[in-house]
Tab-separated table of C-alpha atoms in Angstrom:
chain	number	residue	atom	x	y	z
A	158	MET	CA	69.024	-23.714	261.222
A	159	SER	CA	72.046	-21.245	260.922
A	160	VAL	CA	73.459	-19.504	257.945
A	161	VAL	CA	76.733	-17.662	257.509
A	162	ALA	CA	76.577	-14.917	254.979
A	163	ALA	CA	78.867	-15.281	251.996
A	164	GLY	CA	82.316	-13.840	252.501
A	165	VAL	CA	81.542	-12.710	256.041
A	166	SER	CA	82.645	-14.727	259.210
A	167	LYS	CA	79.481	-13.539	261.032
A	168	TRP	CA	76.226	-15.409	261.434
A	169	ALA	CA	73.553	-13.899	259.130
A	170	VAL	CA	70.885	-15.941	260.810
A	171	ARG	CA	71.572	-18.259	264.008
A	172	ASP	CA	69.629	-20.972	265.837
A	173	VAL	CA	66.421	-19.980	264.163
A	174	SER	CA	63.699	-22.595	264.503
A	175	PHE	CA	59.958	-22.377	263.696
A	176	GLU	CA	57.161	-24.142	261.826
A	177	LEU	CA	54.915	-22.949	258.880
A	178	PRO	CA	51.561	-24.362	259.378
A	179	PRO	CA	50.018	-25.068	255.989
A	180	GLY	CA	47.552	-22.214	255.088
A	181	SER	CA	48.956	-19.703	257.550
A	182	VAL	CA	50.149	-16.271	256.928
A	183	THR	CA	53.442	-15.422	258.510
A	184	ALA	CA	55.061	-11.887	258.809
A	185	VAL	CA	58.852	-11.736	259.182
A	186	VAL	CA	59.597	-8.466	260.922
A	187	GLY	CA	63.022	-7.001	261.856
A	188	ALA	CA	65.265	-3.946	261.161
A	189	ASN	CA	67.464	-3.721	257.895
A	190	GLY	CA	70.190	-6.291	258.295
A	191	SER	CA	68.421	-8.407	260.838
A	192	GLY	CA	68.331	-11.475	258.356
A	193	LYS	CA	64.825	-11.348	257.046
A	194	SER	CA	66.134	-11.696	253.450
A	195	THR	CA	68.560	-14.617	254.441
A	196	LEU	CA	65.952	-16.444	255.969
A	197	LEU	CA	63.667	-16.109	253.012
A	198	ASN	CA	66.516	-17.228	250.889
A	199	VAL	CA	67.119	-20.332	252.947
A	200	LEU	CA	63.374	-21.164	252.811
A	201	ALA	CA	63.406	-20.686	249.044
A	202	GLY	CA	66.388	-23.056	248.934
A	203	HIS	CA	68.764	-20.504	247.411
A	204	LEU	CA	70.973	-20.590	250.383
A	205	PRO	CA	72.268	-23.703	252.033
A	206	PRO	CA	72.235	-23.438	255.839
A	207	GLU	CA	75.464	-24.074	257.613
A	208	SER	CA	73.720	-26.271	260.046
A	209	GLY	CA	70.135	-27.588	260.257
A	210	HIS	CA	67.744	-27.442	257.386
A	211	GLY	CA	65.073	-25.057	255.980
A	212	ALA	CA	63.316	-27.426	253.929
A	213	ILE	CA	59.730	-26.842	252.839
A	214	ALA	CA	57.342	-29.522	251.581
A	215	GLY	CA	55.659	-28.578	248.281
A	216	ARG	CA	56.094	-26.064	245.471
A	217	VAL	CA	57.714	-22.979	246.734
A	218	ALA	CA	57.631	-19.615	244.759
A	219	TYR	CA	60.026	-16.871	245.946
A	220	VAL	CA	59.909	-13.260	244.944
A	221	PRO	CA	63.047	-11.226	246.104
A	222	GLN	CA	63.004	-7.680	247.042
A	223	HIS	CA	64.820	-6.300	243.912
A	224	LYS	CA	62.439	-8.072	241.594
A	225	PRO	CA	65.081	-8.932	238.792
A	226	MET	CA	63.645	-8.713	235.191
A	227	TYR	CA	64.877	-8.758	231.634
A	228	LYS	CA	64.255	-5.257	230.419
A	229	SER	CA	63.638	-6.049	226.941
A	230	PHE	CA	60.948	-8.457	227.837
A	231	ARG	CA	57.282	-7.364	227.221
A	232	VAL	CA	54.787	-8.192	230.008
A	233	ALA	CA	53.466	-11.098	227.702
A	234	ASP	CA	56.999	-12.424	227.312
A	235	VAL	CA	57.543	-12.579	230.953
A	236	LEU	CA	54.407	-14.740	231.228
A	237	ALA	CA	55.541	-16.987	228.470
A	238	PHE	CA	58.789	-17.272	230.173
A	239	GLY	CA	56.994	-18.372	233.353
A	240	LYS	CA	55.075	-21.143	231.407
A	241	HIS	CA	58.268	-22.172	229.898
A	242	MET	CA	60.008	-22.579	233.282
A	243	ASN	CA	57.007	-24.200	235.119
A	244	LYS	CA	55.567	-27.662	234.498
A	245	THR	CA	52.639	-26.608	236.585
A	246	TRP	CA	51.834	-23.348	235.197
A	247	ASP	CA	48.506	-21.665	235.669
A	248	GLY	CA	48.453	-18.952	233.033
A	249	GLU	CA	44.835	-18.043	233.821
A	250	ARG	CA	45.722	-17.170	237.278
A	251	ALA	CA	48.637	-15.111	236.375
A	252	ASP	CA	46.546	-13.300	233.656
A	253	GLU	CA	43.750	-12.667	236.205
A	254	TRP	CA	46.239	-11.121	238.547
A	255	LEU	CA	47.535	-8.596	236.117
A	256	LYS	CA	43.886	-7.724	234.796
A	257	ARG	CA	43.066	-7.105	238.324
A	258	PHE	CA	45.835	-4.428	238.674
A	259	LYS	CA	45.426	-3.261	235.117
A	260	VAL	CA	48.843	-4.037	233.841
A	261	PRO	CA	48.975	-3.967	230.005
A	262	ARG	CA	50.468	-7.043	228.470
A	263	LYS	CA	52.265	-5.092	225.708
A	264	LEU	CA	54.356	-3.062	228.069
A	265	GLN	CA	58.052	-3.577	228.290
A	266	ALA	CA	59.531	-4.543	231.485
A	267	GLU	CA	61.936	-1.589	231.629
A	268	ASP	CA	58.896	0.800	231.271
A	269	LEU	CA	56.990	-0.618	234.193
A	270	SER	CA	56.411	1.542	237.208
A	271	GLY	CA	57.568	0.170	240.600
A	272	GLY	CA	53.951	-0.841	241.304
A	273	GLN	CA	53.481	-2.686	237.892
A	274	ARG	CA	56.760	-4.485	238.396
A	275	THR	CA	55.357	-5.700	241.984
A	276	HIS	CA	52.051	-6.884	240.198
A	277	LEU	CA	53.972	-8.672	237.295
A	278	THR	CA	56.456	-10.566	239.686
A	279	LEU	CA	53.361	-11.580	241.946
A	280	ALA	CA	51.574	-12.788	238.851
A	281	LEU	CA	54.593	-14.882	237.838
A	282	ALA	CA	54.921	-16.386	241.308
A	283	LEU	CA	51.177	-17.087	241.570
A	284	GLY	CA	51.105	-18.776	238.235
A	285	ALA	CA	53.616	-21.275	239.438
A	286	ARG	CA	50.742	-22.522	241.615
A	287	PRO	CA	52.915	-22.356	244.718
A	288	ASP	CA	51.924	-24.364	248.028
A	289	VAL	CA	54.255	-21.711	249.809
A	290	LEU	CA	54.646	-18.164	248.556
A	291	LEU	CA	57.656	-16.372	250.041
A	292	LEU	CA	57.727	-12.549	249.439
A	293	ASP	CA	60.541	-10.429	250.543
A	294	GLU	CA	59.186	-6.682	251.210
A	295	PRO	CA	56.488	-7.267	248.501
A	296	LEU	CA	54.697	-3.964	249.367
A	297	SER	CA	57.519	-1.803	249.393
A	298	GLU	CA	57.091	-0.106	246.006
A	299	LEU	CA	53.404	0.534	246.590
A	300	ASP	CA	51.341	3.476	248.012
A	301	PRO	CA	49.299	2.782	251.159
A	302	LEU	CA	46.031	2.215	249.144
A	303	ALA	CA	47.769	-0.302	246.766
A	304	ARG	CA	49.353	-2.060	249.729
A	305	ARG	CA	45.964	-2.835	251.148
A	306	LYS	CA	44.559	-3.839	247.793
A	307	VAL	CA	47.456	-6.331	247.080
A	308	MET	CA	47.321	-7.711	250.605
A	309	SER	CA	43.649	-8.363	250.388
A	310	GLU	CA	43.936	-10.038	247.203
A	311	LEU	CA	46.878	-12.194	248.547
A	312	LEU	CA	44.972	-13.168	251.520
A	313	THR	CA	42.034	-14.024	249.168
A	314	GLU	CA	44.389	-16.492	247.351
A	315	VAL	CA	45.373	-17.833	250.686
A	316	ALA	CA	41.845	-18.501	251.643
A	317	ASP	CA	40.855	-19.909	248.251
A	318	ARG	CA	43.782	-22.175	247.683
A	319	GLY	CA	45.010	-23.105	251.055
A	320	MET	CA	48.378	-21.533	250.101
A	321	THR	CA	50.914	-20.570	252.938
A	322	LEU	CA	52.221	-17.151	252.669
A	323	VAL	CA	55.474	-15.816	254.335
A	324	TYR	CA	56.373	-12.170	253.721
A	325	SER	CA	58.965	-9.676	255.174
A	326	THR	CA	57.960	-6.111	256.088
A	327	HIS	CA	58.982	-3.381	258.385
A	328	VAL	CA	55.655	-1.804	258.485
A	329	VAL	CA	54.580	-3.521	261.571
A	330	ALA	CA	51.399	-1.305	261.874
A	331	GLU	CA	49.969	-3.241	258.851
A	332	VAL	CA	50.452	-6.822	260.223
A	333	GLY	CA	47.559	-6.899	262.505
A	334	GLY	CA	44.763	-8.998	261.284
A	335	VAL	CA	46.740	-9.877	258.167
A	336	ALA	CA	49.374	-12.255	259.582
A	337	ASP	CA	48.524	-15.301	261.868
A	338	ARG	CA	52.208	-15.622	262.932
A	339	LEU	CA	54.830	-13.054	263.603
A	340	LEU	CA	58.548	-13.801	263.505
A	341	LEU	CA	60.810	-11.018	264.858
A	342	LEU	CA	64.389	-10.943	263.805
A	343	SER	CA	67.079	-9.107	265.289
A	344	ALA	CA	70.782	-9.576	264.370
A	345	GLY	CA	69.902	-12.937	262.854
A	346	ARG	CA	68.193	-14.185	266.020
A	347	LEU	CA	64.584	-14.972	266.513
A	348	LEU	CA	63.237	-12.578	269.174
A	349	LEU	CA	59.534	-13.331	268.852
A	350	ASP	CA	57.832	-16.370	267.230
A	351	GLY	CA	54.205	-16.662	267.854
A	352	GLU	CA	50.628	-16.106	266.855
A	353	THR	CA	49.968	-12.564	266.429
A	354	ASP	CA	46.812	-12.498	268.437
A	355	ASP	CA	48.384	-14.314	271.359
A	356	LEU	CA	51.241	-11.963	271.363
A	357	LEU	CA	48.783	-9.037	271.818
A	358	GLU	CA	46.860	-10.726	274.569
A	359	GLU	CA	49.780	-11.887	276.363
A	360	HIS	CA	51.556	-8.655	276.561
A	361	VAL	CA	50.071	-5.939	279.027
A	362	LEU	CA	51.442	-2.440	279.917
A	363	TYR	CA	51.054	-1.700	283.487
A	364	THR	CA	51.321	1.922	284.833
A	365	GLY	CA	51.323	2.734	288.428
A	366	PRO	CA	53.281	4.522	291.245
A	367	HIS	CA	57.165	4.438	291.204
A	368	ALA	CA	58.367	0.754	291.763
A	369	SER	CA	61.492	-1.135	291.449
A	370	LYS	CA	59.515	-4.284	290.660
A	371	SER	CA	56.754	-5.382	288.344
A	372	PRO	CA	53.473	-5.623	289.839
A	373	VAL	CA	52.718	-8.924	288.194
A	374	LYS	CA	54.412	-12.223	287.417
A	375	GLY	CA	55.895	-12.797	284.049
A	376	PRO	CA	59.032	-11.737	281.838
A	377	VAL	CA	59.360	-7.976	281.929
A	378	VAL	CA	59.864	-6.573	278.435
A	379	GLN	CA	60.343	-3.105	279.172
A	380	ALA	CA	60.486	-1.100	282.360
A	381	LYS	CA	60.145	2.779	282.322
A	382	HIS	CA	60.610	4.888	285.393
A	383	GLY	CA	59.365	8.517	285.822
A	384	VAL	CA	59.700	10.956	288.803
A	385	SER	CA	56.421	9.671	290.251
A	386	HIS	CA	55.378	6.610	288.241
A	387	SER	CA	56.668	3.584	286.650
A	388	SER	CA	55.491	1.360	283.799
A	389	TYR	CA	56.144	-2.105	282.922
A	390	LEU	CA	55.390	-4.031	279.731
A	391	VAL	CA	55.076	-7.590	280.930
A	392	ARG	CA	54.309	-10.729	279.093
A	393	SER	CA	51.926	-11.473	281.895
A	394	GLY	CA	49.447	-13.372	279.759
A	395	GLY	CA	46.871	-10.630	280.881
A	396	ALA	CA	47.153	-10.990	284.625
A	397	ALA	CA	45.496	-8.245	286.588
A	398	ALA	CA	47.440	-5.977	289.017
A	399	GLY	CA	46.142	-4.658	292.172
A	400	GLU	CA	45.154	-1.087	292.727
A	401	PRO	CA	46.514	1.558	292.067
A	402	TRP	CA	48.126	-0.002	288.867
A	403	THR	CA	46.159	0.392	285.510
A	404	ALA	CA	46.556	-2.061	282.665
A	405	ARG	CA	46.263	-1.680	278.860
A	406	PHE	CA	47.203	-3.747	275.822
A	407	VAL	CA	49.670	-2.467	273.707
A	408	THR	CA	49.729	-2.194	269.709
A	409	LEU	CA	51.856	-4.649	267.649
A	410	GLU	CA	54.081	-1.766	266.945
A	411	GLU	CA	54.707	-0.728	270.516
A	412	LEU	CA	55.274	-4.581	271.279
A	413	VAL	CA	57.782	-5.067	268.558
A	414	VAL	CA	59.614	-1.934	269.293
A	415	ALA	CA	59.848	-2.657	273.026
A	416	HIS	CA	61.354	-6.204	272.222
A	417	LEU	CA	63.820	-4.674	269.788
A	418	GLU	CA	64.914	-2.081	272.520
A	419	ARG	CA	65.362	-4.770	274.914
A	420	ALA	CA	67.563	-6.852	272.702
A	421	ALA	CA	69.616	-3.788	271.507
B	17	MET	CA	24.897	-6.177	256.525
B	18	VAL	CA	27.958	-5.254	258.441
B	19	GLU	CA	30.926	-4.039	256.786
B	20	PHE	CA	34.112	-4.854	258.900
B	21	HIS	CA	36.980	-2.467	259.634
B	22	VAL	CA	40.245	-3.385	261.365
B	23	ASP	CA	41.945	-0.593	263.061
B	24	ARG	CA	45.447	-1.936	262.803
B	25	GLY	CA	46.777	0.821	265.441
B	26	SER	CA	44.584	-0.820	268.048
B	27	GLY	CA	46.097	-3.017	270.707
B	28	LEU	CA	43.003	-5.269	270.427
B	29	PRO	CA	43.541	-8.327	268.268
B	30	ALA	CA	41.817	-8.117	264.969
B	31	TYR	CA	39.436	-11.155	265.700
B	32	LEU	CA	38.153	-9.335	268.881
B	33	GLN	CA	37.617	-6.150	266.787
B	34	LEU	CA	35.485	-7.928	264.323
B	35	GLY	CA	33.521	-9.673	267.156
B	36	GLN	CA	32.930	-6.254	268.686
B	37	GLN	CA	31.595	-4.798	265.410
B	38	VAL	CA	29.109	-7.561	265.267
B	39	ARG	CA	27.908	-6.914	268.659
B	40	GLU	CA	27.501	-3.492	267.947
B	41	ALA	CA	25.542	-4.113	264.826
B	42	LEU	CA	23.346	-6.496	266.874
B	43	ARG	CA	22.680	-3.521	269.401
B	44	LEU	CA	22.080	-1.068	266.807
B	45	GLY	CA	19.461	-3.384	264.828
B	46	TRP	CA	21.613	-3.364	261.805
B	47	LEU	CA	21.854	-7.309	262.255
B	48	ARG	CA	18.837	-9.367	263.429
B	49	PRO	CA	18.369	-12.960	264.142
B	50	GLY	CA	18.336	-15.069	260.907
B	51	ASP	CA	20.544	-12.537	259.140
B	52	ARG	CA	23.532	-14.197	257.500
B	53	LEU	CA	27.098	-12.781	258.279
B	54	PRO	CA	29.269	-12.024	255.346
B	55	THR	CA	31.102	-15.294	254.181
B	56	VAL	CA	34.661	-15.460	255.215
B	57	ARG	CA	35.869	-14.944	251.697
B	58	ASP	CA	33.897	-11.856	251.459
B	59	VAL	CA	35.425	-10.320	254.481
B	60	VAL	CA	38.832	-11.316	253.297
B	61	ALA	CA	38.326	-9.703	249.978
B	62	THR	CA	36.677	-6.284	251.393
B	63	SER	CA	38.504	-5.755	254.663
B	64	GLY	CA	42.073	-7.283	254.011
B	65	VAL	CA	42.061	-9.582	256.981
B	66	ASN	CA	43.172	-12.953	257.064
B	67	ALA	CA	40.487	-15.751	256.762
B	68	ASN	CA	41.774	-17.497	260.061
B	69	THR	CA	41.070	-14.163	261.724
B	70	VAL	CA	37.318	-14.160	260.453
B	71	LEU	CA	37.048	-17.736	261.286
B	72	LYS	CA	38.282	-17.116	264.842
B	73	ALA	CA	35.954	-14.066	265.385
B	74	TYR	CA	33.072	-16.152	264.091
B	75	ARG	CA	33.830	-19.145	266.330
B	76	GLU	CA	34.070	-16.612	269.349
B	77	LEU	CA	30.760	-15.318	268.543
B	78	GLU	CA	29.324	-18.740	268.338
B	79	LEU	CA	30.599	-19.637	271.681
B	80	ALA	CA	28.954	-16.781	273.065
B	81	GLY	CA	25.752	-17.986	271.578
B	82	LEU	CA	25.215	-14.934	269.265
B	83	VAL	CA	25.499	-16.674	265.852
B	84	GLU	CA	25.389	-20.254	264.549
B	85	ALA	CA	27.221	-21.875	261.733
B	86	ARG	CA	25.010	-23.883	259.482
B	87	GLN	CA	26.766	-26.595	257.369
B	88	GLY	CA	27.675	-25.292	253.906
B	89	SER	CA	25.223	-22.307	254.118
B	90	GLY	CA	27.064	-19.889	256.342
B	91	THR	CA	26.857	-18.183	259.784
B	92	PHE	CA	23.666	-16.743	260.919
B	93	VAL	CA	22.668	-14.533	263.723
B	94	LYS	CA	20.932	-16.510	266.456
B	95	SER	CA	20.091	-14.034	268.937
B	96	SER	CA	19.969	-10.358	269.300
B	97	LEU	CA	21.616	-8.076	271.992
B	98	GLY	CA	19.986	-5.075	273.687
B	99	SER	CA	16.330	-4.327	273.929
B	100	ALA	CA	15.894	-1.250	272.132
B	101	THR	CA	13.726	-1.143	268.984
B	102	PRO	CA	14.528	1.003	265.907
B	103	GLU	CA	11.643	3.183	267.217
B	104	ASP	CA	13.522	3.820	270.320
B	105	LEU	CA	16.853	4.297	268.651
B	106	ASP	CA	15.992	6.651	265.850
B	107	PRO	CA	14.955	9.722	267.855
B	108	LEU	CA	17.818	9.078	270.415
B	109	ARG	CA	20.432	8.930	267.646
B	110	ALA	CA	18.904	12.385	266.148
B	111	LYS	CA	19.299	14.039	269.460
B	112	LEU	CA	22.648	12.625	270.056
B	113	ALA	CA	23.789	13.895	266.502
B	114	ALA	CA	22.620	17.326	267.418
B	115	TRP	CA	24.369	17.104	270.774
B	116	VAL	CA	27.628	16.024	269.089
B	117	ALA	CA	27.414	18.787	266.587
B	118	GLU	CA	27.076	21.179	269.410
B	119	ALA	CA	29.978	19.730	271.058
B	120	ARG	CA	32.076	19.958	267.902
B	121	SER	CA	31.439	23.496	267.586
B	122	ALA	CA	32.374	24.064	271.035
B	123	GLY	CA	35.928	22.535	270.033
B	124	LEU	CA	35.681	19.054	271.712
B	125	GLU	CA	37.479	16.255	269.998
B	126	ASP	CA	36.296	12.779	269.774
B	127	GLU	CA	38.352	11.743	272.977
B	128	ASP	CA	36.830	14.719	274.898
B	129	VAL	CA	33.325	13.589	273.942
B	130	TYR	CA	34.294	9.791	274.958
B	131	ALA	CA	35.664	11.256	278.273
B	132	LEU	CA	32.398	13.236	278.943
B	133	LEU	CA	30.164	10.399	277.914
B	134	ARG	CA	32.058	7.902	280.291
B	135	GLU	CA	31.904	10.407	283.087
B	136	VAL	CA	28.110	10.949	282.810
B	137	LEU	CA	27.575	7.165	282.342
B	138	SER	CA	29.327	6.391	285.536
B	139	GLY	CA	27.062	8.786	287.397
B	140	GLY	CA	29.678	11.586	287.715
B	141	GLU	CA	32.218	9.366	289.524
B	142	ARG	CA	35.650	9.174	288.162
C-alpha cells in the first residue's frame, strides 16, 4: 500500500506490504515522522491508501497517540458512550481493566493523569472486543514500571482471546520478548519486516583485523573501521567466520540503529 | 518453581533466555523430573513476555528432550541436567558466596568475576 499525507505531495508511507498473522504481536518501530501513525491510521481504516489496500478482517479497535476525550465526561460516561457506540460491547472487560489499574469511575476525563487516560482509552478499546487492536505509542505516558504492567496485561489479553496486537513505539529496548514481529519504518518505507527472534539470530557482529571485505557471506548492514581492526554487522544467518574473527549477536536496539543509519 | 526474567538488553532472543533459565534451574535442582513448568498464561502475566515466546521456549526444551507436554495438563520436566545433588551443591554455594563477598570487597565487579571464572575454568588459557 502507499499513502500520500494530506495536503502534502510527498509519500507518507510507500510500497509497504506485510501480513498480520492472527494472534500475533507486531511492534512498529521508527523515528518520529517515519510513517508509524500513518500506517496505523490506514490499518484502522481512517486514511484511504492512494494505492493498494490496508484491509483487516474482523473488528478493529484503534487508540491514537493523543487519546482524544470529552473533558466533561466522567469515566463512567466514557464507558456508557462506548456501550452506545459498539454493538458488541463487553462492559465487564472494560470495567475489569479499569479496576486492575485503579481508575475511579467518578473522575472526570479532564482530571485524569496521563496514565489514567491511557488506561481509560485501553479499556474503551478492549470493551469493543476487537479482533485486532491498533495502538499508537500506547505506553508513552507511563513510567517504566507501569509500561511493563500494561504490556503484560495486554499480552495476557492476546493470549486469552487470540487477539492480534499492533503497536508503535520508539523504545526498541522494550520490544524483545514482547513482539513476535518487528516492522521498522524509515521515511515511509519498510526497512525491516520479520520475526523478532529471526532478526536477532540472523544478524551477527564480526570483529577482526582491518579488512576491506566482510569475513562472511550475506548483506552487510554496517561496517566500521578502526586503525587496526574492522567490525561488520552482517545479516549472515549466523555463519561462523574463521580465525581471528570473533562473532557476537547484537541487541535489537543495535540492530535497528544500524539499519536506520544505513538507510540515512 | 522457576520465575522467568527476560533481559531485553540482551542479544539473545527471549525464547532462548527462557530455555536457558529452565536449564539452569534443572542444573541447580530447583526443577526436578515430574515438576510442572508454569503455564504459558502464568509466564505471560508475570514476566511480560509474549505467549508465542513461551511456547517457542517450551517447544525447544521439548525437542531437547528435557520436558514433555501432556495434553491438557501442562508441560512437565522429563529429565534432569547435571549430576550434582543438593548435598553437593549447598556447601559449594556457601563457599562461593563467601568468595564472591571477598572479591566484591576487593573491588571486583561482576564482569571481573566472570572473566576470572572463565580463565580458571579454561585452565588458565585465554
